[in-house]
Coordinates of C-alpha atoms in Angstrom, one line a residue:
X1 CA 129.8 73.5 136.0
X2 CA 132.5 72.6 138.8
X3 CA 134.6 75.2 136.6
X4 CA 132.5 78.0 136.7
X5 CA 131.8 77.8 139.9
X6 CA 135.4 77.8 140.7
X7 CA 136.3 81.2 138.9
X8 CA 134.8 83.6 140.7
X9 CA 137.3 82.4 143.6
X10 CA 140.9 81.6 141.7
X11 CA 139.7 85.4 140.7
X12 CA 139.7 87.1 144.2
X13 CA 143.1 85.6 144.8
X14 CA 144.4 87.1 141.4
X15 CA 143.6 90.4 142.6
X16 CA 145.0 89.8 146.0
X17 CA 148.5 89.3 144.3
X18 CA 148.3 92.3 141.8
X19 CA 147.9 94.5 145.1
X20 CA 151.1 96.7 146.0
X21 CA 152.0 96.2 149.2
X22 CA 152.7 99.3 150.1
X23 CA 149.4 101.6 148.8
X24 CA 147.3 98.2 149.1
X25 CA 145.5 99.1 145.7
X26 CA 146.1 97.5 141.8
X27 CA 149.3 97.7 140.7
X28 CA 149.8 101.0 138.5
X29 CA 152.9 100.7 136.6
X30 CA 154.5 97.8 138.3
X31 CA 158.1 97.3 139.1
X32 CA 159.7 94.0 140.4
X33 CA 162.7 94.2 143.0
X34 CA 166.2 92.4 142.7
X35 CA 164.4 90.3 145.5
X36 CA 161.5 89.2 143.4
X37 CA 158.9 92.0 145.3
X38 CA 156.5 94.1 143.4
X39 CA 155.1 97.5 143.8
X40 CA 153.9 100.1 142.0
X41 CA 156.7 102.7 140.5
X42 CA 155.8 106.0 142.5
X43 CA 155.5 103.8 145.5
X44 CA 158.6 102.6 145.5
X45 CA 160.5 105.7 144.7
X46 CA 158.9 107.4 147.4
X47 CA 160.0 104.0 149.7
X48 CA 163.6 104.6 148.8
X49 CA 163.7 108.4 149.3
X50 CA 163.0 107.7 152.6
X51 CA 163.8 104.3 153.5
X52 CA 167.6 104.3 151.7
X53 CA 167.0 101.9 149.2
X54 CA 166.0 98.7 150.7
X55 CA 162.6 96.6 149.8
X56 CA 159.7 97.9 151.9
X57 CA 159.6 94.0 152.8
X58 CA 162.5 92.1 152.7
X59 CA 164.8 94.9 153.6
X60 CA 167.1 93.6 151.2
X61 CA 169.6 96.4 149.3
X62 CA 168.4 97.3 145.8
X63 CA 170.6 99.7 143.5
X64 CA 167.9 102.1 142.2
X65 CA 164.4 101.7 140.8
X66 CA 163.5 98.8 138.5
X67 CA 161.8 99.2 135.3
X68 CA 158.3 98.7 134.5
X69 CA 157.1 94.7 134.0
X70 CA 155.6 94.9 131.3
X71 CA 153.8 91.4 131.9
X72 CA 152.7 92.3 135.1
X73 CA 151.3 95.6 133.9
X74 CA 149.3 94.1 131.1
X75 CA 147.8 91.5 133.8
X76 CA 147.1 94.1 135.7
X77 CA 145.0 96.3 133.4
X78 CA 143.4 93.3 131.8
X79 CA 142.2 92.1 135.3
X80 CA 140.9 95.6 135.8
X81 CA 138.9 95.4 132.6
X82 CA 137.7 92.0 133.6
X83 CA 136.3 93.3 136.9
X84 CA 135.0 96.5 135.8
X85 CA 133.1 94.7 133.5
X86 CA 131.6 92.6 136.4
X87 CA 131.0 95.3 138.3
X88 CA 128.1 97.0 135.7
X89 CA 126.8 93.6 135.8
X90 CA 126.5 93.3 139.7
X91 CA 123.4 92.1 140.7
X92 CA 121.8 95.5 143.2
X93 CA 118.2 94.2 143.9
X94 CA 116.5 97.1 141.6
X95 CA 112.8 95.9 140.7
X96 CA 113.3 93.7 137.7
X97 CA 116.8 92.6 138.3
X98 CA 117.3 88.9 139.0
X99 CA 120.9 87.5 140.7
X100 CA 122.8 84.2 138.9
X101 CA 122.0 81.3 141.4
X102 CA 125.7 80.3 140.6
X103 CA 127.7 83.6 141.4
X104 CA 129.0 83.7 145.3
X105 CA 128.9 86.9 146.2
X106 CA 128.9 89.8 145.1
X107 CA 126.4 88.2 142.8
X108 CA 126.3 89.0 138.8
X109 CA 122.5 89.9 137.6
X110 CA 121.4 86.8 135.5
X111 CA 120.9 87.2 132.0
X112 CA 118.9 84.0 131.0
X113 CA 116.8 81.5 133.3
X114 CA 117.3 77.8 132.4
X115 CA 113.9 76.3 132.5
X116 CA 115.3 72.6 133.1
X117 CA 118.1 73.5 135.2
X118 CA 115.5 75.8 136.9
X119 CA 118.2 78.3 137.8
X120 CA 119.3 81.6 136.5
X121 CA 122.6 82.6 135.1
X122 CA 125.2 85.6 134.5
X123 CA 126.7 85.7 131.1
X124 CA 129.8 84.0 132.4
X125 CA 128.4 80.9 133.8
X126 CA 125.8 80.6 130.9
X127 CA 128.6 80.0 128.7
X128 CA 128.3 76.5 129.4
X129 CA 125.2 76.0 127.9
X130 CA 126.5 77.5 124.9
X131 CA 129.7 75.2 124.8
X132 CA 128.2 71.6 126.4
X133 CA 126.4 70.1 123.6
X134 CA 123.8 68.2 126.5
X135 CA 123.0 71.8 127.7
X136 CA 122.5 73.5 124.0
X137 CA 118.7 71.6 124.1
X138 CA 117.7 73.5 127.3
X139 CA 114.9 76.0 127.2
X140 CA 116.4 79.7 128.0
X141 CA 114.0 82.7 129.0
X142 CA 114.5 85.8 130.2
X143 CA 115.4 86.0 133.7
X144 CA 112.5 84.7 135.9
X145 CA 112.3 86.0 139.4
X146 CA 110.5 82.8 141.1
X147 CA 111.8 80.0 139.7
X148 CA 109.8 77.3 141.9
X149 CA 106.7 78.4 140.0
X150 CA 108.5 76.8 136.4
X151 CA 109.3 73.6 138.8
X152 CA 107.3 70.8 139.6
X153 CA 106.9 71.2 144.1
X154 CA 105.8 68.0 144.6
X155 CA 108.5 65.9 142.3
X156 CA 111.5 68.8 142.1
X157 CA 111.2 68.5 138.6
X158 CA 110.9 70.9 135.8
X159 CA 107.6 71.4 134.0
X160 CA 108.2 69.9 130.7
X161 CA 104.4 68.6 130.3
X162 CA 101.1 70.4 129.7
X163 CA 97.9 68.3 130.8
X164 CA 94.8 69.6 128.5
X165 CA 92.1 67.6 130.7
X166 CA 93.7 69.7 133.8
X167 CA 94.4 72.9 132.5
X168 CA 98.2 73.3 133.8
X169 CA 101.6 72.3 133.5
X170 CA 102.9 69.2 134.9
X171 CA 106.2 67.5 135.3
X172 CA 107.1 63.6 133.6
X173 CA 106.2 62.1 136.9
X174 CA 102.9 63.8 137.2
X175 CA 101.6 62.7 134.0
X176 CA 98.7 59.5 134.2
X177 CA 97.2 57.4 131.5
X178 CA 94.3 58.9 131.0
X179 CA 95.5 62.7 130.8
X180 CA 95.5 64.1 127.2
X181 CA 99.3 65.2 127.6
X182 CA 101.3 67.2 125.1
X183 CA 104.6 68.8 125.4
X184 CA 104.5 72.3 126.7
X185 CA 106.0 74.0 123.8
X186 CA 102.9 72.2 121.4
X187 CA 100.5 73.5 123.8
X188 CA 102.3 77.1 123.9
X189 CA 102.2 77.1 119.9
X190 CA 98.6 76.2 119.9
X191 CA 97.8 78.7 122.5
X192 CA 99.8 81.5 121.0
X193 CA 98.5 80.9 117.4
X194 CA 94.9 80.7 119.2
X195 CA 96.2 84.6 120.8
X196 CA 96.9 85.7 117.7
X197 CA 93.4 85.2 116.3
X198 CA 92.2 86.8 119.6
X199 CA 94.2 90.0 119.0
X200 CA 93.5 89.8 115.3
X201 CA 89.0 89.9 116.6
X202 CA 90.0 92.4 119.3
X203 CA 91.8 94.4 116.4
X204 CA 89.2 93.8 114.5
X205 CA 86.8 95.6 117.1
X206 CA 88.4 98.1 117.8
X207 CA 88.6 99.1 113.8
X208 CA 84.9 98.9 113.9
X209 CA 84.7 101.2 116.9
X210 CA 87.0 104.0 114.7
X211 CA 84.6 103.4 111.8
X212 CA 81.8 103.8 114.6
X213 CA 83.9 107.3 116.2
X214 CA 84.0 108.9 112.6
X215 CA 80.6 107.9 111.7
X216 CA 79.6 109.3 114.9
X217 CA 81.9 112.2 114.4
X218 CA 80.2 112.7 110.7
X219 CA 76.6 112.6 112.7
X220 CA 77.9 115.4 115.2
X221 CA 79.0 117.3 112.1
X222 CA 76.2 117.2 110.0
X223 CA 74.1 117.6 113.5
X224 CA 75.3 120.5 114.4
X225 CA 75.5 122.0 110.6
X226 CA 71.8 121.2 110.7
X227 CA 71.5 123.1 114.5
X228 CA 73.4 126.3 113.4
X229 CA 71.4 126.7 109.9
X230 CA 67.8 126.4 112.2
X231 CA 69.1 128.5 114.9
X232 CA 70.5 131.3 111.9
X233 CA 66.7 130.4 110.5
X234 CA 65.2 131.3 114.1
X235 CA 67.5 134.3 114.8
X236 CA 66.7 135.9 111.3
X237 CA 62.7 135.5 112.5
X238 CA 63.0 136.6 115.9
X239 CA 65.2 139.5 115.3
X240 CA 62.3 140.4 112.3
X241 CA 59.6 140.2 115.0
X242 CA 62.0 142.1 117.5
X243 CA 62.4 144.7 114.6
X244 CA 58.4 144.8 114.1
X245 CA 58.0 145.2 117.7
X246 CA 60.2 147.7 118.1
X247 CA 58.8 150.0 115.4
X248 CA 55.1 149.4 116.4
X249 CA 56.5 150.9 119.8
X250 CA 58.3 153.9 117.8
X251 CA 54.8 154.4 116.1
X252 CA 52.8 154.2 119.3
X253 CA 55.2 156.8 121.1
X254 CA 55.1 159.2 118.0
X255 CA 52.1 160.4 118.6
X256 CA 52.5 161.4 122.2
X257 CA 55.9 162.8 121.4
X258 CA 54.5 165.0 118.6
X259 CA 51.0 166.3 120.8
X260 CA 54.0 167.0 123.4
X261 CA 56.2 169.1 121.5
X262 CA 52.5 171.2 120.1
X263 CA 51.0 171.4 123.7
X264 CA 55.0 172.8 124.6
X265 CA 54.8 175.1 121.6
X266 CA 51.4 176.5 122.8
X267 CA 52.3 176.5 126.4
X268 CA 55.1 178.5 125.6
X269 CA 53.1 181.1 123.1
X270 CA 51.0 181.9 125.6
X271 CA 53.5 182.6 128.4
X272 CA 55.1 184.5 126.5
X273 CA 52.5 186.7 125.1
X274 CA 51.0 187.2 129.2
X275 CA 54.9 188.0 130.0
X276 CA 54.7 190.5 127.6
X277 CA 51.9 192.0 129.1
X278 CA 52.5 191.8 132.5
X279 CA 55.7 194.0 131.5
X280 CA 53.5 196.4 129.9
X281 CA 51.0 196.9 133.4
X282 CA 54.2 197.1 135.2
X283 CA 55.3 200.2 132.7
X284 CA 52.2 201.9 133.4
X285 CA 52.5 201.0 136.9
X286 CA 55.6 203.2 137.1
X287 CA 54.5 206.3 135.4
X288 CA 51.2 205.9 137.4
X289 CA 53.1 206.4 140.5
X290 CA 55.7 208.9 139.2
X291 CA 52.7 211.5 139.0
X292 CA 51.3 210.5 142.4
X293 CA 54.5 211.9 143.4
X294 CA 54.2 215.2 142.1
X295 CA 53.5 218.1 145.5
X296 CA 52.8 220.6 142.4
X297 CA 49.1 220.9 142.4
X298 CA 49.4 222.7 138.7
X299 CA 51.8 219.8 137.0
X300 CA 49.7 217.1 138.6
X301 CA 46.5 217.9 137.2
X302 CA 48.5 218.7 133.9
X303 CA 50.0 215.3 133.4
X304 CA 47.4 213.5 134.8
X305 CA 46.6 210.3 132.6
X306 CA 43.5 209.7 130.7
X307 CA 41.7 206.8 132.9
X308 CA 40.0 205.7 129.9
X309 CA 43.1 204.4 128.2
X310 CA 43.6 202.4 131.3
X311 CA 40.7 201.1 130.9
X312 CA 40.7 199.3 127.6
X313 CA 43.6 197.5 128.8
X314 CA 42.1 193.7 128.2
X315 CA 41.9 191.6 131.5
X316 CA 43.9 188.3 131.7
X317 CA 42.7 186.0 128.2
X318 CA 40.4 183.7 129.3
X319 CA 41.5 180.9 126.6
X320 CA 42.7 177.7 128.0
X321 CA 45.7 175.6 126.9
X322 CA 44.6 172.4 124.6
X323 CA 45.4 169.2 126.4
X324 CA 43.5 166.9 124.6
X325 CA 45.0 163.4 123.2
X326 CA 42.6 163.3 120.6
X327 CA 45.4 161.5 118.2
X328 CA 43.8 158.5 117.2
X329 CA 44.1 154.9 118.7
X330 CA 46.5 152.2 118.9
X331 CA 44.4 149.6 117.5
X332 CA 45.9 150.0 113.9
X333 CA 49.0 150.2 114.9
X334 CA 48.6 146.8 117.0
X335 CA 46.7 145.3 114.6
X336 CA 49.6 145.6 111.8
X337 CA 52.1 144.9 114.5
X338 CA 50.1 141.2 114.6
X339 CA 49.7 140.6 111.2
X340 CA 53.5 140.8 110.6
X341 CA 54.4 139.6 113.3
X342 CA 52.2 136.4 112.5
X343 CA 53.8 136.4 109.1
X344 CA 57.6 135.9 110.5
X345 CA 56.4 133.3 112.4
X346 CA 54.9 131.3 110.2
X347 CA 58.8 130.8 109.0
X348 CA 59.1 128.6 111.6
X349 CA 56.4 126.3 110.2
X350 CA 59.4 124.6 107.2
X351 CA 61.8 124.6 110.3
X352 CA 58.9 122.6 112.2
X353 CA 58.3 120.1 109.3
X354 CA 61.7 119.4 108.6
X355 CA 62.2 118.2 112.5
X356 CA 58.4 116.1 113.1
X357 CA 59.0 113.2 110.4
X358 CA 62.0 111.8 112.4
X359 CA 58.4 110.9 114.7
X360 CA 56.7 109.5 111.8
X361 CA 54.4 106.6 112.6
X362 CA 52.9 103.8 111.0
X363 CA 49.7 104.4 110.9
X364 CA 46.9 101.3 110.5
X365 CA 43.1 102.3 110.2
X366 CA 41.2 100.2 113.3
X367 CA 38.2 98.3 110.9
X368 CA 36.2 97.1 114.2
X369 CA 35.6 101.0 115.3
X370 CA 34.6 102.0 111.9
X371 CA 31.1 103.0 111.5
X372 CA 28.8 100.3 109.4
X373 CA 28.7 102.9 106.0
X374 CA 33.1 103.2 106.1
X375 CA 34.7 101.0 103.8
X376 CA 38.4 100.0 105.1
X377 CA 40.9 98.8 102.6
X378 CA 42.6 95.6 102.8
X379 CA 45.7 97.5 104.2
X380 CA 43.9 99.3 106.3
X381 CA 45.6 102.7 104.9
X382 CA 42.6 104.2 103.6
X383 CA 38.8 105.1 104.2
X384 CA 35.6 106.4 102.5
X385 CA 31.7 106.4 102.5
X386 CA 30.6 103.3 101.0
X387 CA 27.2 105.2 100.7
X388 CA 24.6 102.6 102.3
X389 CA 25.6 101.1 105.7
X390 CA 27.5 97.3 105.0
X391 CA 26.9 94.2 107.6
X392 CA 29.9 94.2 109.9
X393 CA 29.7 92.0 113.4
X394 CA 28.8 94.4 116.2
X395 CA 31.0 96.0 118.8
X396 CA 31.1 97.9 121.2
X397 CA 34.2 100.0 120.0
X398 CA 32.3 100.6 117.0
X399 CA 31.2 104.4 116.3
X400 CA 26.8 104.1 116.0
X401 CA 26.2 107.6 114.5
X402 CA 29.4 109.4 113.7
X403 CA 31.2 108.3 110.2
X404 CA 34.4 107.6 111.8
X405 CA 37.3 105.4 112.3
X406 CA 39.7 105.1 115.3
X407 CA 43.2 104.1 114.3
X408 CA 44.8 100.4 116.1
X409 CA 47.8 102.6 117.0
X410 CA 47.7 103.8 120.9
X411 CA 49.9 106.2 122.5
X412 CA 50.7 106.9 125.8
X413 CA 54.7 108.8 125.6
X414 CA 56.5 110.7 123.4
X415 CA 56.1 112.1 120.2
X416 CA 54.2 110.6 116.8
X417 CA 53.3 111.9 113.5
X418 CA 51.7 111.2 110.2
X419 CA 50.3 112.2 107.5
X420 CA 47.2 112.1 105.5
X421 CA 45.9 112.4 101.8
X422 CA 43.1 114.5 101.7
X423 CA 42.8 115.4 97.8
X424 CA 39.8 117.2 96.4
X425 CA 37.7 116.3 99.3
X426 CA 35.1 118.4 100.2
X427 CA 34.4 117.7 104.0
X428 CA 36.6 115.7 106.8
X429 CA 37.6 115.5 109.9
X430 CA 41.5 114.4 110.7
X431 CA 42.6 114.8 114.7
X432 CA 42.9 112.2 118.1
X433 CA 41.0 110.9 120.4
X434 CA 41.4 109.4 123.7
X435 CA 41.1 105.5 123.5
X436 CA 38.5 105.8 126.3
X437 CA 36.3 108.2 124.3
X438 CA 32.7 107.8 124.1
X439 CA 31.6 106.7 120.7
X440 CA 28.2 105.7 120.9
X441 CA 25.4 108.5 120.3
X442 CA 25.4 112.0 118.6
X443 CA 29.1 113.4 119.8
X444 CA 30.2 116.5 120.1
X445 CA 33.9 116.0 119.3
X446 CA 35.3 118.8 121.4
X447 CA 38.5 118.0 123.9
X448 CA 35.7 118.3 126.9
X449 CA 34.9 114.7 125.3
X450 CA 38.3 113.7 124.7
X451 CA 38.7 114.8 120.7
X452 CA 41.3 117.0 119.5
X453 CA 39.7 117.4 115.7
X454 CA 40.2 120.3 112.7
X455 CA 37.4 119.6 110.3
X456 CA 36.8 120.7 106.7
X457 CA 33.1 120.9 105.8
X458 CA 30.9 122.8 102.8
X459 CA 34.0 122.6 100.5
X460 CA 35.8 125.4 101.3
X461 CA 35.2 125.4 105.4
X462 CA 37.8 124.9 108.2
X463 CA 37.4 124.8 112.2
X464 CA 39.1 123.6 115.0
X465 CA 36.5 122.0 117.4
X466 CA 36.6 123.7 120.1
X467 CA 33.9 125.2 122.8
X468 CA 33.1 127.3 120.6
X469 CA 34.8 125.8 117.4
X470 CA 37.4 128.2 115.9
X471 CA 37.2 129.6 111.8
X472 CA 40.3 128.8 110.5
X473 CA 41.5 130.8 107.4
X474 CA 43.5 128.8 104.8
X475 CA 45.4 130.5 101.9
X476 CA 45.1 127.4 100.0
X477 CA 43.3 123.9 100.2
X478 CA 45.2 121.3 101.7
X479 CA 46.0 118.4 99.8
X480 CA 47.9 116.4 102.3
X481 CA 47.8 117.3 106.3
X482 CA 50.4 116.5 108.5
X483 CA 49.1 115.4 112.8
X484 CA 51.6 115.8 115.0
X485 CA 51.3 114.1 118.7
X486 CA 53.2 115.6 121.4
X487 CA 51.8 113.4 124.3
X488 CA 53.8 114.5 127.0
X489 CA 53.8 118.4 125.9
X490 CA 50.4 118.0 125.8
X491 CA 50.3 119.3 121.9
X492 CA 48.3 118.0 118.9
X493 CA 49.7 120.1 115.4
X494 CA 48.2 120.1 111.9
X495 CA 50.3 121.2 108.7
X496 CA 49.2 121.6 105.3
X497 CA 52.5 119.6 104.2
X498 CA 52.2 120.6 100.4
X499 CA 52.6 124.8 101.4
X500 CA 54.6 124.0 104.7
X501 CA 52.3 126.0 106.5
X502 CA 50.8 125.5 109.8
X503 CA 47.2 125.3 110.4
X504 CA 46.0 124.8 113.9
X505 CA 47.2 123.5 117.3
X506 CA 45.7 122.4 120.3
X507 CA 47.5 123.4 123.7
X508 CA 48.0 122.1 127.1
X509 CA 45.9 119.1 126.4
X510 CA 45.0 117.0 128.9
X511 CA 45.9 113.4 127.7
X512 CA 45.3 110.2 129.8
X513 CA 45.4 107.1 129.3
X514 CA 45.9 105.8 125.6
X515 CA 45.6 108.0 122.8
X516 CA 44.5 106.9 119.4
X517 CA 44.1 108.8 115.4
X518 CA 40.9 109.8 114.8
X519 CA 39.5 110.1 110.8
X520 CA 36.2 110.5 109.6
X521 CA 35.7 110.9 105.6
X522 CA 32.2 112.6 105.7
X523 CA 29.4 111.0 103.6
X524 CA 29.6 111.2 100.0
X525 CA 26.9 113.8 98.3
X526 CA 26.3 112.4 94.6
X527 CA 29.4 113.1 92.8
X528 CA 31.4 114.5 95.7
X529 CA 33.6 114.0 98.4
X530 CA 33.8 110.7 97.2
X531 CA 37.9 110.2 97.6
X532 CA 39.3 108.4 100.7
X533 CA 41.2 109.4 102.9
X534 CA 44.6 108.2 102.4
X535 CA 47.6 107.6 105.0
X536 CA 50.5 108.1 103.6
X537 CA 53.5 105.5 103.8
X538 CA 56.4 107.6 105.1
X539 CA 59.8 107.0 105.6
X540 CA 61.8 108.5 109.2

């Protein structure tokens, strides 16, 4: 160590004595006098073109210029090697650079920190602890800026010792009996292999979270495949109704443009046929009143006209122009306009019931607001007249007169739908109802009383209940009708789910409170309408 620390200096006064004295800089092609001086080659020739040829120092005679040495030369150049060397490796205080503790200045940058020796090191003075066999044991690092923190402050000792039960590093004199102590390099293994199994989870994570991005990426994808094909659905309606509209207008205008160019045509007739006249008065105007010119008594009475002819002339026609619109209404033309437009639209219906069963519900049928002649099923997913009234304990929520059932499910946000089996059935009522409803007495299940309800009645009968209830026209009988509950858009839908075709829906209802599904089954006549209703079991 006591070596080391001496080089640095012998060095300096190395470089002292391979200075020429006379340019005070390294030797370049050194020359050594009779006398034992040495200077560089050009120096001295330029010292005895001037100066005779005496030594710049001694003054002592010399007979021309010396060679070269060639020994001083070489320790010249390898001294300058050394030191440039050095000189990449001085220490400049850059962010990140750390100075050997050992080096006087300038200082070297360290290369390795000695965690027992607790000081840093250039590569020259870490040589030792490549070379000493008691240093070769000693724990190197990367340079370490603070090297108190890696020292004990309390003992000056380095921190050889990890104490478990208090969570940090310790030095030998720290350590107690009852500490669980292990050597710092066991407890950096076992916290390092413990690391590893962290990055291998956190890796682990974030795989899942690419899985998660490209199944969320597939979603968008598939999303917004699904988007464009509705909205190409939509547009191809819309621009249809557009296209009706727009020739319903056409045919509405055509008659007014034709009666305009025939009123024009006879306007014109006429005009011209007065003009025609007028030009012909105007003629006889002017011969008229060449022969009340005439001073010759003889000629006058000669030429004079026969009054009679003048006569006949016919006065102004007395006909008047046609203005009439007499064309026909536009209640045809509307009325087909309506039709078609209606039957675009009802392309929208597929586009509607591909979008309402992400809202399906599971629907449960409510047994203690059945009225006494419903039989419920165990499951409580079907319903029918039993056909004589059964004993069921009494309550209050309990319809007295109406044959119907309220569903247990309430709703109060948002969107629900579900769907029910309807069969053969000739009579039934499907809809909602507001949990607060009155269901005691003869009803009248209109949305006054808080019942949104389509019913089918005398086999081949459909109405919405309304004030006054509205015929509704199917194509075909339902077998399976779709309710869709928009609570907060205030919209209750039905759909004939086998056709895809809408059937009726109530607008700008005004829900409160809980709403609840609403079925009634209608009593069985002999042989008919003796199928339940069914609720289907859907999956979203």
């Amino acid at each position: 160590m006591a070596s080391a620390q001496a080089s640095p200096s012998r060095n300096r006064s190395l470089e002292r004595h391979l200075q020429c004295s006379i340019c005070m800089d390294s030797f370049v092609d050194p020359v050594t006098t009779s006398c034992g001086h040495s200077f560089c080659r050009e120096c001295l020739r330029r010292n005895f073109r001037h100066n005779d040829t005496t030594c710049p120092l001694c003054k002592e005679h010399q007979r021309g210029t010396p060679n070269v040495n060639i020994v001083l030369k070489n320790i010249t150049e390898d001294t300058k090697k050394v030191n440039s060397g050095k000189a990449g490796n001085r220490y400049t205080g850059a962010p990140g650079e750390v100075a050997c503790d050992v080096c006087e200045e300038p200082k070297l940058r360290a290369e390795k920190s000695c965690l027992m020796c607790v000081t840093s090191y250039c590569s020259t003075h870490l040589e030792n602890h490549s070379a000493a066999q008691r240093l070769k044991g000693h724990k190197l690092v990367d340079p370490v800026a603070n090297l108190d923190d890696r020292a004990c402050l309390q003992h000056g000792r380095p921190l050889e010792l990890f104490s478990r039960k208090a969570g940090k590093c310790i030095c030998v004199l720290c350590m107690k009996k009852d500490q669980e102590v292990v050597p710092i390099e066991d407890e950096w293994n076992r916290k390092k292999a413990k690391l590893e199994n962290v990055k291998l989870d956190l890796r682990e994570k974030i795989e899942r979270r690419i899985t998660r991005i490209d199944e969320i990426n597939e979603s968008l994808k598939s999303c917004e495949d699904q988007l464009d094909e509705e909205e190409r659905d939509i547009d191809a309606v819309f621009t249809a109704v557009i296209t009706i509209v727009e020739e319903a207008y056409a045919a509405a205008l055509q008659p007014l443009k034709d009666r305009r160019q025939v009123v024009e045509r006879e306007a014109k007739d006429i005009e011209e046929k007065l003009e025609a006249e007028i030009e012909q008065l105007e003629q006889s105007i002017s011969v008229l009143e060449d022969i009340s010119a005439l001073e010759d008594h003889i000629l006058f009475l000669q030429t004079y006209p026969s009054l009679q002819e003048q006569d006949n002339i016919k006065d102004c026609p007395e006909g008047e122009l046609d203005t009439s619109l007499s064309f026909g209404t536009l209640r045809k033309i509307t009325d087909t306009m309506l039709e078609s437009i209606q039957q675009e639209l009802k392309k929208l219906t597929p586009i509607e019931l591909q979008r309402i069963p992400k809202f399906t519900v599971d629907v449960t049928l409510d047994p203690t607001t059945a009225h006494q002649c419903l039989e419920i099923s165990d499951d409580g997913k079907e319903v029918k007249d039993s056909g004589e009234n059964q004993r069921v304990p009494d309550s209050l929520e309990r319809f007295d007169m109406h044959g119907s059932v309220l569903g247990l499910n309430r709703f109060s946000s948002g969107k629900s739908y579900w769907e029910v089996e309807v069969g053969n059935k000739t009579g039934w009522d499907l809809g909602v109802a507001r949990g607060r409803a009155s269901r005691k007495g003869k009803l009248s299940l209109t949305p006054d009383n808080g019942y949104w309800v389509t019913v089918h009645f005398d086999d081949n009968k459909y109405a919405a209940l309304t004030v006054p209830p509205v015929p509704l026209s199917l194509e075909e009988k339902p077998q399976t009708v779709g309710v869709f509950l928009d609570y907060d858009e205030g919209l209750v839908s039905f759909y004939d789910v086998t056709t895809k075709s809408h059937i009726y829906s109530f607008t700008g209802c005004l829900f409160s409170g809980d709403i609840l599904p609403y079925f009634s089954p209608h009593v069985k006549t002999g042989d008919k309408n003796m199928d339940p209703l069914i609720i289907s079991s859907l999956r979203k």
